[in-house]
Amino acid sequence: MSSEAPESPLKERLLEAALAALLELTPAALLSAIGTREIARRAGGSPASINHHYGSLQGLADAVVDHVYGSPQILAGGVSELLGHVRHSHLPLETAFGMHGAEFDRNTSDPEFRHRVGLWAFGGAQATQGYRDYLRKVTEQLEIEAGRLFESWGRTLRPPFDLRSYLEVKTALLNGMTVRNLVDPQPGQREHFQRATVALDLVALRIEGDRHAMDDRLTEMNYYPLTNAGRAGQTERSDTTRSRILHAAAEQFTTRGYEETALSRVAAQADVSPSTLNRYFATKDDLAVALFRQQAADLLPASPDRDDPREGLAAHLATIAHFTVPRVAYAAPYLADLLTTPPTAEEDPLMAGVQARVARLDPSTSGTDPADPTDLAESAELLLALTLRRVILQPATPPERVAAEALRRTGV
């Protein structure tokens, strides 16, 4: 038999009662636990002075709540100036890092932060209402500046986010990281917060006119291969120098923009010398063409099946249009290369996919003879070129409309 004494039921009830009592506290009860005598002593007065100045302990508790959750001045201390600097920057990545770093510094050094969180946790309904009002005021202040910021970048938010819900998420991320930093400070937390918030911006924002929602963007990103550090056991091809260069180019083109990306930056990120990069890709356009083809091979989603071959071709062209929208900047060099030196289906996955679907068409209704390789290649090239050209010129056009126009203009 065990010699250990059974747990006392009363012991467990005492613990449960203590936990319940904590949740039932109010600001006045918290101050009462400290004691009016101790509070007055710290202020250099007497307990009677609390009644004299605040009427009662409850009056002092009300003043504490008002002070802790009063009008927030979140744009003070240089944050507004930083926002203005980011708003007028053409490529805001580095300045955005600076802005979010300043946010983190402001929050972690705010002496009232512990009061706001702690008073809410054990202050009952009164503190909850105060904190709710405070957070809403923070969002209202940020909405004005953030709206101007996104407008200056030519960006809008992807559904289902609107400006308010997006700012609520960012505030929650900031507050959560602040708590973590105060409780368990570790090197790099500030930098991790900066990168996480900038990454959120890049995913949640879209160019004006782009109709793709957040779920579309997340689905697209899910097709990207993992970095070398996270894909042990992948094929040998994924570890080649060429693959590293293409992966680095994808990140640079996405974060900096195609026109603003220098080959030297791509080489540095790929950990190769500029001369090595030049051996693989003589120009930036060559790199863009190779990247577009590789991503089409790796990331282009499967088109929906259709019983009607023409509908299947239209669905495939719409998929290509959808795939091209986030790659508009470096789709242009690919289109130029397509028109000057048309690739074969063996060389180019995009041409292969379109040709395969054109080959299923009925010659009597499509005007294309699947038995004629030249006719097949020319039709596929023209359809692909018209699809890409429309997306490049008007990326906000719905993909289905892009596909329909390409088919109509070619008579397929």
mmCIF file of C-alpha atoms in Angstrom, residues 250-411:
data_model
loop_
_atom_site.group_PDB
_atom_site.id
_atom_site.type_symbol
_atom_site.label_atom_id
_atom_site.label_comp_id
_atom_site.label_asym_id
_atom_site.label_seq_id
_atom_site.Cartn_x
_atom_site.Cartn_y
_atom_site.Cartn_z
ATOM 1 C CA ALA A 250 12.895 35.609 -56.247
ATOM 2 C CA GLU A 251 13.369 37.125 -52.788
ATOM 3 C CA GLN A 252 15.068 40.277 -54.093
ATOM 4 C CA PHE A 253 12.527 40.873 -56.862
ATOM 5 C CA THR A 254 9.693 40.408 -54.370
ATOM 6 C CA THR A 255 11.043 42.672 -51.627
ATOM 7 C CA ARG A 256 12.869 45.340 -53.644
ATOM 8 C CA GLY A 257 11.144 45.229 -56.998
ATOM 9 C CA TYR A 258 12.598 44.069 -60.290
ATOM 10 C CA GLU A 259 13.825 47.439 -61.563
ATOM 11 C CA GLU A 260 15.496 48.333 -58.265
ATOM 12 C CA THR A 261 17.278 45.003 -57.770
ATOM 13 C CA ALA A 262 20.946 44.941 -58.696
ATOM 14 C CA LEU A 263 22.599 41.699 -59.738
ATOM 15 C CA SER A 264 25.231 42.320 -57.077
ATOM 16 C CA ARG A 265 22.541 42.012 -54.386
ATOM 17 C CA VAL A 266 21.308 38.749 -55.867
ATOM 18 C CA ALA A 267 24.874 37.414 -55.937
ATOM 19 C CA ALA A 268 25.444 38.412 -52.321
ATOM 20 C CA GLN A 269 22.263 36.729 -51.117
ATOM 21 C CA ALA A 270 23.026 33.591 -53.133
ATOM 22 C CA ASP A 271 26.536 33.583 -51.629
ATOM 23 C CA VAL A 272 28.254 33.602 -55.022
ATOM 24 C CA SER A 273 30.567 36.100 -56.680
ATOM 25 C CA PRO A 274 29.205 38.462 -59.368
ATOM 26 C CA SER A 275 31.379 36.694 -61.935
ATOM 27 C CA THR A 276 29.869 33.331 -60.987
ATOM 28 C CA LEU A 277 26.368 34.740 -61.353
ATOM 29 C CA ASN A 278 27.353 36.186 -64.732
ATOM 30 C CA ARG A 279 28.396 32.733 -65.937
ATOM 31 C CA TYR A 280 24.869 31.501 -65.332
ATOM 32 C CA PHE A 281 22.948 34.638 -66.340
ATOM 33 C CA ALA A 282 24.577 37.301 -68.501
ATOM 34 C CA THR A 283 21.906 39.925 -67.820
ATOM 35 C CA LYS A 284 19.147 40.598 -65.332
ATOM 36 C CA ASP A 285 16.587 39.916 -68.056
ATOM 37 C CA ASP A 286 18.112 36.470 -68.583
ATOM 38 C CA LEU A 287 17.758 35.854 -64.858
ATOM 39 C CA ALA A 288 14.136 37.032 -64.916
ATOM 40 C CA VAL A 289 13.267 34.717 -67.812
ATOM 41 C CA ALA A 290 14.830 31.720 -66.072
ATOM 42 C CA LEU A 291 13.106 32.549 -62.784
ATOM 43 C CA PHE A 292 9.708 32.934 -64.447
ATOM 44 C CA ARG A 293 10.094 29.571 -66.170
ATOM 45 C CA GLN A 294 11.301 27.830 -63.026
ATOM 46 C CA GLN A 295 8.443 29.189 -60.934
ATOM 47 C CA ALA A 296 5.980 28.152 -63.623
ATOM 48 C CA ALA A 297 7.387 24.623 -63.478
ATOM 49 C CA ASP A 298 7.415 24.482 -59.665
ATOM 50 C CA LEU A 299 4.529 26.682 -58.578
ATOM 51 C CA LEU A 300 1.906 26.980 -61.320
ATOM 52 C CA PRO A 301 -1.249 25.437 -59.838
ATOM 53 C CA ALA A 302 -3.010 22.692 -61.732
ATOM 54 C CA SER A 303 -5.819 24.000 -63.929
ATOM 55 C CA PRO A 304 -9.324 22.699 -63.250
ATOM 56 C CA ASP A 305 -10.430 19.821 -65.457
ATOM 57 C CA ARG A 306 -13.071 20.509 -68.096
ATOM 58 C CA ASP A 307 -14.966 18.097 -70.337
ATOM 59 C CA ASP A 308 -14.999 20.713 -73.079
ATOM 60 C CA PRO A 309 -11.404 21.135 -74.457
ATOM 61 C CA ARG A 310 -11.981 24.834 -75.171
ATOM 62 C CA GLU A 311 -13.181 25.434 -71.617
ATOM 63 C CA GLY A 312 -10.133 23.527 -70.390
ATOM 64 C CA LEU A 313 -7.850 25.795 -72.420
ATOM 65 C CA ALA A 314 -9.640 28.901 -71.098
ATOM 66 C CA ALA A 315 -9.274 27.655 -67.506
ATOM 67 C CA HIS A 316 -5.562 27.034 -68.056
ATOM 68 C CA LEU A 317 -4.986 30.506 -69.502
ATOM 69 C CA ALA A 318 -6.852 32.000 -66.531
ATOM 70 C CA THR A 319 -4.564 30.034 -64.182
ATOM 71 C CA ILE A 320 -1.520 31.443 -65.987
ATOM 72 C CA ALA A 321 -2.942 34.976 -65.671
ATOM 73 C CA HIS A 322 -3.532 34.479 -61.936
ATOM 74 C CA PHE A 323 0.011 33.108 -61.546
ATOM 75 C CA THR A 324 1.501 36.090 -63.422
ATOM 76 C CA VAL A 325 -0.077 38.915 -61.398
ATOM 77 C CA PRO A 326 2.390 38.843 -58.455
ATOM 78 C CA ARG A 327 5.258 38.449 -60.970
ATOM 79 C CA VAL A 328 4.298 41.247 -63.334
ATOM 80 C CA ALA A 329 7.627 43.077 -62.979
ATOM 81 C CA TYR A 330 9.711 40.191 -64.259
ATOM 82 C CA ALA A 331 7.054 38.726 -66.546
ATOM 83 C CA ALA A 332 7.865 41.491 -69.043
ATOM 84 C CA PRO A 333 11.380 40.172 -69.846
ATOM 85 C CA TYR A 334 9.897 36.696 -70.221
ATOM 86 C CA LEU A 335 7.294 37.997 -72.688
ATOM 87 C CA ALA A 336 9.974 39.837 -74.688
ATOM 88 C CA ASP A 337 12.029 36.649 -74.859
ATOM 89 C CA LEU A 338 8.950 34.640 -75.872
ATOM 90 C CA LEU A 339 8.279 36.971 -78.811
ATOM 91 C CA THR A 340 11.873 37.196 -80.042
ATOM 92 C CA THR A 341 13.068 33.612 -79.553
ATOM 93 C CA PRO A 342 10.012 31.376 -79.029
ATOM 94 C CA PRO A 343 10.937 28.370 -76.885
ATOM 95 C CA THR A 344 9.914 24.803 -77.579
ATOM 96 C CA ALA A 345 7.541 22.893 -75.344
ATOM 97 C CA GLU A 346 10.530 20.912 -74.049
ATOM 98 C CA GLU A 347 12.292 24.131 -73.003
ATOM 99 C CA ASP A 348 9.351 25.961 -71.471
ATOM 100 C CA PRO A 349 6.655 24.592 -69.112
ATOM 101 C CA LEU A 350 4.232 27.387 -70.000
ATOM 102 C CA MET A 351 4.441 26.625 -73.716
ATOM 103 C CA ALA A 352 4.121 22.914 -72.988
ATOM 104 C CA GLY A 353 0.945 23.386 -70.969
ATOM 105 C CA VAL A 354 -0.759 25.620 -73.536
ATOM 106 C CA GLN A 355 0.284 23.414 -76.466
ATOM 107 C CA ALA A 356 -1.067 20.311 -74.742
ATOM 108 C CA ARG A 357 -4.464 21.949 -74.344
ATOM 109 C CA VAL A 358 -4.529 23.429 -77.848
ATOM 110 C CA ALA A 359 -3.822 19.944 -79.195
ATOM 111 C CA ARG A 360 -7.113 18.706 -77.702
ATOM 112 C CA LEU A 361 -9.204 21.188 -79.663
ATOM 113 C CA ASP A 362 -11.342 20.196 -82.621
ATOM 114 C CA PRO A 363 -9.690 21.634 -85.787
ATOM 115 C CA SER A 364 -13.082 22.268 -87.361
ATOM 116 C CA THR A 365 -14.051 24.691 -84.572
ATOM 117 C CA SER A 366 -10.670 26.053 -83.444
ATOM 118 C CA GLY A 367 -8.958 26.727 -86.754
ATOM 119 C CA THR A 368 -5.898 24.931 -85.410
ATOM 120 C CA ASP A 369 -4.580 21.668 -86.787
ATOM 121 C CA PRO A 370 -3.167 19.614 -83.895
ATOM 122 C CA ALA A 371 -1.355 17.435 -86.396
ATOM 123 C CA ASP A 372 0.721 20.373 -87.636
ATOM 124 C CA PRO A 373 3.536 21.072 -85.097
ATOM 125 C CA THR A 374 4.124 24.541 -86.526
ATOM 126 C CA ASP A 375 0.455 25.481 -86.313
ATOM 127 C CA LEU A 376 0.264 24.106 -82.777
ATOM 128 C CA ALA A 377 3.353 26.009 -81.591
ATOM 129 C CA GLU A 378 2.259 29.290 -83.189
ATOM 130 C CA SER A 379 -1.219 29.107 -81.676
ATOM 131 C CA ALA A 380 0.180 28.323 -78.223
ATOM 132 C CA GLU A 381 2.737 31.113 -78.491
ATOM 133 C CA LEU A 382 0.112 33.670 -79.518
ATOM 134 C CA LEU A 383 -2.328 32.651 -76.769
ATOM 135 C CA LEU A 384 0.403 32.774 -74.144
ATOM 136 C CA ALA A 385 1.713 36.137 -75.374
ATOM 137 C CA LEU A 386 -1.750 37.746 -75.400
ATOM 138 C CA THR A 387 -2.465 36.443 -71.895
ATOM 139 C CA LEU A 388 0.804 37.750 -70.468
ATOM 140 C CA ARG A 389 0.581 41.086 -72.272
ATOM 141 C CA ARG A 390 -2.878 41.829 -70.857
ATOM 142 C CA VAL A 391 -1.795 40.944 -67.304
ATOM 143 C CA ILE A 392 1.348 43.085 -67.583
ATOM 144 C CA LEU A 393 -0.577 46.099 -68.879
ATOM 145 C CA GLN A 394 -3.651 45.662 -66.671
ATOM 146 C CA PRO A 395 -2.911 43.346 -63.719
ATOM 147 C CA ALA A 396 -6.291 44.060 -62.118
ATOM 148 C CA THR A 397 -8.225 42.452 -64.997
ATOM 149 C CA PRO A 398 -9.979 39.275 -63.787
ATOM 150 C CA PRO A 399 -8.059 36.186 -65.027
ATOM 151 C CA GLU A 400 -11.165 34.699 -66.650
ATOM 152 C CA ARG A 401 -11.607 37.848 -68.746
ATOM 153 C CA VAL A 402 -7.937 37.779 -69.753
ATOM 154 C CA ALA A 403 -8.346 34.203 -70.977
ATOM 155 C CA ALA A 404 -11.581 34.927 -72.842
ATOM 156 C CA GLU A 405 -10.026 37.885 -74.660
ATOM 157 C CA ALA A 406 -6.981 35.842 -75.679
ATOM 158 C CA LEU A 407 -9.199 33.147 -77.149
ATOM 159 C CA ARG A 408 -11.410 35.677 -78.921
ATOM 160 C CA ARG A 409 -8.485 37.563 -80.459
ATOM 161 C CA THR A 410 -6.866 34.380 -81.770
ATOM 162 C CA GLY A 411 -10.118 32.893 -83.000
#
